[in-house]
Amino acid sequence: MSFKRKNPGNQSIRRQLTFYMGLFVVLPLCLALMLLNFYLQKVTTENKINNETDLLSQIRDNTDQMIEVTNYATSMLMTNKNTLKNLRILEQDGDSYEIYQAKRELSNDISDVESSVLNAVGGKVAILTKKGYMIGSYTLSRTETNYEKEQWYQEILENGRKITCSADIGTIFQEMTIYDNVQKYFYMGREILDYSGKNLGIMLIRLSEKKIWGKLATSMVTEEGGALYILDRSNDILMAYNEKYQKQLKELREQETVKEISEDEIMTGNLKDDFYYMEAC
């Protein structure tokens, strides 16, 4: 019986080949894959940020355009001679035919604005007089609530004809029974002034976000993560997408960068997940 002796030189060569292949082939390849993965992640992140920044810009542009159109339409209605005449009539007490006719004409004028200029954005308009008359395209009644005590009401008076945005304005549309809990709405208000500067009431506007920027906002927010908040100049929430980040927003509002937000600047923040906020009004 004979045994074939292994050549130790062959084993040494094999080890050396394995070592050099690992050092000069496998290791560089692994490093290259790591660098490629890092680069792809960076590019993906940058593209995502650029895409969502573009979406925010579109939302902001749509908001500006919507406010401008609404401002024009309501200005025409507020300064109309017939509108001011009917509002002066509604300052009277009583339940005369003249008062009913004034309410009817105001309601028709509101309906005309809603069905023409504001139709594209699902707009609804309401006039609340000092005597508590609540006039809409389908509403001719008195309110049961003293809205003069509300903060949003006082802000509208302070800002005069300048548009005031507040989510709390929605309460009056709830009372008018033209409210939808499923949809989100953007609310604005303006003071109605006589030629002499005397207050004759306030005008309230409700616009459908679905027809303005709904699809853009939805594409940014998913159930897994992401949030978008639209704030007013006081950093109060006008509209929220993905409300589970309310706590984060509360913390965010205390930051100086949010307090100093400018009218033309789109601010973006990133907390735990993609989290965006912007001033719209």
Tab-separated table of C-alpha atoms in Angstrom, residues 11 43 108 121:
chain	number	residue	atom	x	y	z
A	11	GLN	CA	-1.690	24.686	-1.013
A	43	VAL	CA	-29.732	60.776	-5.839
A	108	ASN	CA	-79.250	85.783	-5.607
A	121	VAL	CA	-62.872	75.938	-6.917
